[in-house]
Coordinates of C-alpha atoms in Angstrom, one line a residue:
R110 CA 81.5 -10.3 -20.7
S111 CA 80.2 -10.5 -24.1
H112 CA 75.9 -10.4 -23.4
A113 CA 74.7 -14.1 -24.1
E114 CA 72.7 -14.5 -27.7
P115 CA 68.8 -12.9 -27.8
K116 CA 66.7 -16.1 -28.4
M117 CA 65.3 -17.2 -30.7
A118 CA 61.0 -16.2 -31.4
R119 CA 59.1 -19.0 -30.9
P120 CA 56.7 -18.6 -34.5
H121 CA 53.3 -17.5 -33.5
S122 CA 51.3 -20.5 -33.7
N123 CA 48.5 -20.0 -36.6
L124 CA 45.5 -22.3 -34.9
F125 CA 43.8 -18.9 -33.0
H126 CA 44.6 -15.5 -35.5
T127 CA 42.7 -13.5 -32.9
S128 CA 43.1 -13.4 -29.0
A129 CA 39.1 -13.1 -30.0
E130 CA 39.0 -16.9 -31.8
H131 CA 41.0 -18.3 -29.1
D132 CA 38.2 -16.8 -26.5
A133 CA 35.4 -18.0 -28.8
H134 CA 36.8 -21.5 -28.7
T135 CA 37.4 -21.5 -25.4
A136 CA 33.7 -20.4 -25.0
S137 CA 33.2 -23.7 -27.3
R138 CA 35.1 -26.3 -25.1
Q139 CA 33.4 -25.5 -22.0
K140 CA 29.9 -25.0 -23.5
Q141 CA 30.5 -28.7 -24.5
K142 CA 32.2 -29.4 -21.3
I143 CA 28.9 -28.1 -19.4
E144 CA 26.1 -29.1 -21.9
A145 CA 27.9 -33.1 -20.7
E146 CA 28.0 -32.7 -17.7
E147 CA 25.0 -31.6 -17.9
S148 CA 23.9 -34.4 -20.7
A149 CA 25.4 -36.6 -17.8
A150 CA 23.8 -35.7 -14.7
A151 CA 20.2 -35.6 -16.8
W152 CA 21.1 -40.9 -17.0
P153 CA 18.9 -41.8 -14.3
A154 CA 21.0 -44.7 -12.8
L155 CA 22.8 -46.8 -14.8
S156 CA 21.4 -49.5 -12.9
E157 CA 18.1 -47.9 -14.1
H158 CA 19.3 -47.8 -17.8
M159 CA 16.6 -49.2 -20.1
W160 CA 19.3 -50.9 -21.5
M161 CA 20.8 -52.3 -18.3
L162 CA 17.4 -53.3 -17.1
A163 CA 16.8 -55.1 -20.9
H164 CA 19.7 -57.3 -20.5
K165 CA 19.4 -58.1 -16.5
S166 CA 15.7 -59.1 -16.5
I167 CA 17.4 -61.8 -20.0
A168 CA 19.8 -63.8 -17.6
A169 CA 17.6 -63.4 -14.9
D170 CA 14.9 -65.8 -17.4
L171 CA 18.4 -68.1 -18.7
E172 CA 18.9 -68.6 -14.3
D173 CA 15.7 -69.0 -13.7
T174 CA 15.4 -71.3 -17.2
S175 CA 18.5 -72.7 -15.7
F176 CA 17.4 -74.0 -12.1
V177 CA 14.1 -75.2 -13.1
L178 CA 15.9 -77.9 -15.6
E179 CA 18.5 -79.1 -13.2
R180 CA 14.9 -79.2 -10.3
M181 CA 13.7 -81.6 -13.4
C182 CA 17.2 -83.2 -14.3
C183 CA 17.6 -84.5 -10.2
S184 CA 13.6 -85.7 -10.5
E185 CA 12.4 -89.0 -10.9
S186 CA 10.2 -88.7 -13.0
I187 CA 8.2 -84.9 -14.6
E188 CA 4.5 -84.3 -13.9
Q189 CA 2.9 -82.6 -17.1
W190 CA 2.3 -79.5 -15.6
E191 CA 5.6 -79.0 -15.2
I192 CA 5.8 -79.4 -18.9
D193 CA 3.0 -77.4 -19.4
G194 CA 4.9 -74.6 -17.5
L195 CA 8.2 -75.0 -18.2
K196 CA 7.3 -75.0 -21.9
K197 CA 5.1 -72.3 -21.6
W198 CA 8.0 -69.9 -19.9
W199 CA 10.1 -70.7 -22.7
K200 CA 7.8 -69.1 -24.8
R201 CA 7.9 -65.8 -22.7
V202 CA 11.5 -65.6 -22.1
T203 CA 11.9 -66.5 -26.7
D204 CA 9.7 -64.0 -27.3
N205 CA 11.6 -61.5 -25.0
V206 CA 14.2 -62.2 -26.3
V207 CA 13.5 -62.3 -30.0
L208 CA 11.7 -58.8 -29.1
H209 CA 14.8 -57.3 -27.6
H210 CA 17.0 -57.8 -30.8
R211 CA 15.3 -57.4 -33.2
Q212 CA 14.3 -53.3 -31.8
E213 CA 18.4 -52.5 -30.7
E214 CA 18.5 -54.0 -34.8
Q215 CA 15.6 -52.4 -36.4
L216 CA 14.7 -49.0 -34.0
V217 CA 18.1 -48.2 -32.1
F218 CA 21.0 -49.1 -34.0
P219 CA 20.6 -46.7 -36.2
K220 CA 19.4 -44.4 -34.8
L221 CA 22.4 -44.9 -33.1
K222 CA 24.9 -45.2 -35.6
E223 CA 24.1 -41.5 -36.9
R224 CA 26.5 -40.5 -34.1
I225 CA 28.5 -43.4 -32.9
T226 CA 29.8 -46.6 -33.9
F227 CA 30.3 -49.9 -33.0
P228 CA 32.0 -52.6 -33.4
P229 CA 29.8 -55.3 -36.5
K230 CA 30.4 -58.2 -34.1
V231 CA 27.1 -57.3 -32.5
S232 CA 25.2 -57.2 -34.5
A233 CA 26.5 -60.5 -35.0
D234 CA 25.6 -61.9 -32.3
H235 CA 22.2 -61.2 -32.6
V236 CA 22.3 -63.2 -35.6
Y237 CA 23.6 -66.3 -34.4
L238 CA 21.6 -65.9 -30.8
L239 CA 18.5 -65.9 -32.7
K240 CA 19.4 -69.1 -34.6
L241 CA 20.5 -70.1 -31.5
M242 CA 16.7 -69.2 -30.0
G243 CA 14.9 -71.1 -32.8
K244 CA 17.0 -74.4 -31.8
A245 CA 16.6 -74.1 -28.4
A246 CA 12.3 -73.8 -29.0
A247 CA 12.8 -77.5 -31.2
I248 CA 14.7 -79.0 -28.0
F249 CA 11.9 -77.1 -25.3
D250 CA 8.9 -78.8 -27.9
G251 CA 10.1 -82.5 -27.1
L252 CA 11.1 -82.5 -23.7
E253 CA 8.9 -84.6 -21.6
S254 CA 11.0 -86.9 -18.8
T255 CA 14.7 -85.7 -16.7
T256 CA 16.5 -87.1 -20.6
T257 CA 14.9 -84.5 -22.3
A258 CA 15.1 -81.8 -19.4
E259 CA 18.7 -82.6 -19.8
D260 CA 18.8 -81.7 -23.8
C261 CA 16.3 -79.0 -23.4
L262 CA 19.0 -77.5 -19.7
A263 CA 22.0 -78.0 -22.5
V264 CA 21.3 -75.6 -25.4
V265 CA 19.7 -73.4 -22.3
D266 CA 24.0 -74.1 -21.1
E267 CA 24.4 -72.6 -24.7
I268 CA 22.8 -69.4 -24.7
E269 CA 24.1 -68.0 -21.7
E270 CA 27.7 -68.7 -23.0
V271 CA 27.2 -66.1 -25.5
M272 CA 24.5 -63.9 -24.8
L273 CA 26.6 -62.6 -21.0
P274 CA 29.6 -61.5 -22.9
H275 CA 27.0 -60.3 -25.8
M276 CA 25.2 -57.3 -23.6
I277 CA 28.5 -56.9 -21.5
E278 CA 30.3 -56.0 -24.7
E279 CA 26.7 -53.7 -25.6
E280 CA 27.2 -51.7 -22.6
E281 CA 31.0 -51.6 -22.4
T282 CA 31.1 -50.6 -26.4
V283 CA 27.3 -49.6 -27.2
L284 CA 25.7 -47.4 -23.6
P285 CA 28.6 -45.2 -23.6
G286 CA 29.0 -43.8 -26.7
M287 CA 24.6 -43.5 -26.7
M288 CA 25.3 -41.5 -23.3
E289 CA 26.8 -39.5 -24.2
K290 CA 26.6 -38.9 -27.3
F291 CA 22.7 -38.3 -27.7
T292 CA 21.0 -36.0 -24.6
P293 CA 18.6 -38.6 -21.9
D294 CA 15.1 -36.9 -24.8
E295 CA 16.5 -38.1 -27.5
V296 CA 16.3 -41.4 -25.7
I297 CA 13.3 -41.3 -24.3
A298 CA 11.3 -40.5 -28.0
I299 CA 13.0 -43.9 -28.9
E300 CA 12.5 -45.8 -26.3
S301 CA 8.7 -44.4 -26.5
D302 CA 8.4 -45.8 -29.6
M303 CA 9.9 -49.5 -28.0
S304 CA 7.0 -49.5 -26.4
K305 CA 4.7 -49.3 -29.0
E306 CA 5.3 -53.1 -29.8
F307 CA 4.5 -53.8 -26.7
D308 CA 2.2 -56.8 -26.5
W309 CA 0.4 -56.8 -22.5
C310 CA 3.3 -58.5 -21.7
D311 CA 6.2 -57.2 -22.4
M312 CA 6.6 -54.4 -19.7
P313 CA 6.0 -56.3 -17.0
H314 CA 8.7 -59.0 -18.0
F315 CA 11.0 -56.1 -19.3
Y316 CA 10.2 -54.6 -15.3
R317 CA 11.7 -58.2 -13.5
P318 CA 14.6 -56.8 -12.1
F319 CA 12.2 -54.2 -10.2
G320 CA 10.7 -56.9 -8.1
N321 CA 7.5 -56.3 -7.2
D322 CA 7.9 -52.7 -6.4
L323 CA 5.2 -50.9 -8.9
D324 CA 5.6 -47.8 -7.4
K325 CA 9.1 -48.1 -9.1
K326 CA 8.2 -49.3 -12.0
R327 CA 5.5 -46.7 -12.2
Q328 CA 8.3 -43.9 -11.7
H329 CA 10.6 -45.7 -14.1
A330 CA 8.1 -45.2 -17.2
Q331 CA 7.0 -42.1 -16.7
R332 CA 10.4 -41.4 -17.1
S333 CA 11.7 -43.8 -19.7
F334 CA 9.4 -45.2 -22.0
G335 CA 6.7 -41.6 -21.5
K336 CA 4.0 -42.6 -20.1
P337 CA 1.6 -40.5 -18.4
G338 CA 1.0 -41.7 -14.2
F339 CA -2.9 -41.4 -15.5
V340 CA -2.1 -43.8 -18.6
F341 CA 0.0 -46.4 -16.7
A342 CA -3.3 -46.4 -13.3
S343 CA -5.1 -47.1 -16.0
F344 CA -3.6 -49.3 -18.6
V345 CA -0.4 -50.2 -18.4
E346 CA -1.3 -50.7 -13.9
Q347 CA -3.7 -54.2 -14.5
D348 CA -1.1 -55.5 -17.2
F349 CA 1.5 -56.0 -14.7
V350 CA -1.1 -57.7 -12.8
R351 CA -2.3 -60.2 -15.6
Y352 CA 1.8 -60.9 -16.1
E353 CA 1.6 -62.3 -12.3
E354 CA -1.5 -64.0 -12.6
E355 CA 0.1 -65.9 -15.9
Y356 CA 4.2 -65.9 -16.0
G357 CA 4.7 -64.9 -11.4
T358 CA 2.7 -67.2 -9.8
L359 CA 4.0 -70.2 -12.0
L360 CA 7.6 -68.3 -12.4
Q361 CA 7.9 -69.4 -9.0
E362 CA 5.9 -73.4 -9.2
L363 CA 8.5 -74.2 -11.5
L364 CA 11.1 -72.9 -9.2
Q365 CA 9.6 -74.5 -6.4
P366 CA 6.6 -76.3 -6.0
S367 CA 4.0 -76.2 -3.9
G368 CA 4.6 -80.2 -3.0
E369 CA 8.5 -80.1 -2.0
R370 CA 8.0 -77.0 0.1
E371 CA 8.7 -76.5 3.6
D372 CA 5.4 -76.0 6.4

């Protein structure tokens, strides 16, 4: 029997010229993996992420406003306090959307684009949505009857049709990249800059998804906006009380007027 031909030697990879280089590369990859895992563990639960809370607040605003308008459209007439109250509430909703999108474009996106890319459509949506909000402001200014309430409801529906998919797209395309390429501390620095631009009612409005849980709001503000506990207790907490008196009670009355409630 003849001996089998010897196998040809497999070409040596030139990726690592020495075992030391291979070990260094392995250690580097392992370090990156550990850092990524530590970063992921340091992030708050997704449901309590700043971006998610802002989006939940906007979605709740649109849903509540639609509910109020649907009630008005089914009424025989609308009282003046309802007209004035809804106009005041819608201005609060509008101011929140304008602030949120402006801060994304001016404070958040420029930082994120240093390390990640995302679809240009995200910013294009902001331009279109702000035009829709301007259109809605003019329609709400003309609110005076059930007929004009129907016009208001139609434009809120139009905003929802664009806003809700837009927010989902941001959560699916921008948020994961931010959480992968940035540390929580880096994002907290951005959020702190955002909070410096807040008017007294902006933070309470942001925390609408937390309901009346003031402790939860305080803990989240300490973690996400860098607000020390004594600052929250001394200055911010009073804004939450004022917000509830000025907007929270108003919204509840618009959703279900006292005269229509069952004893």
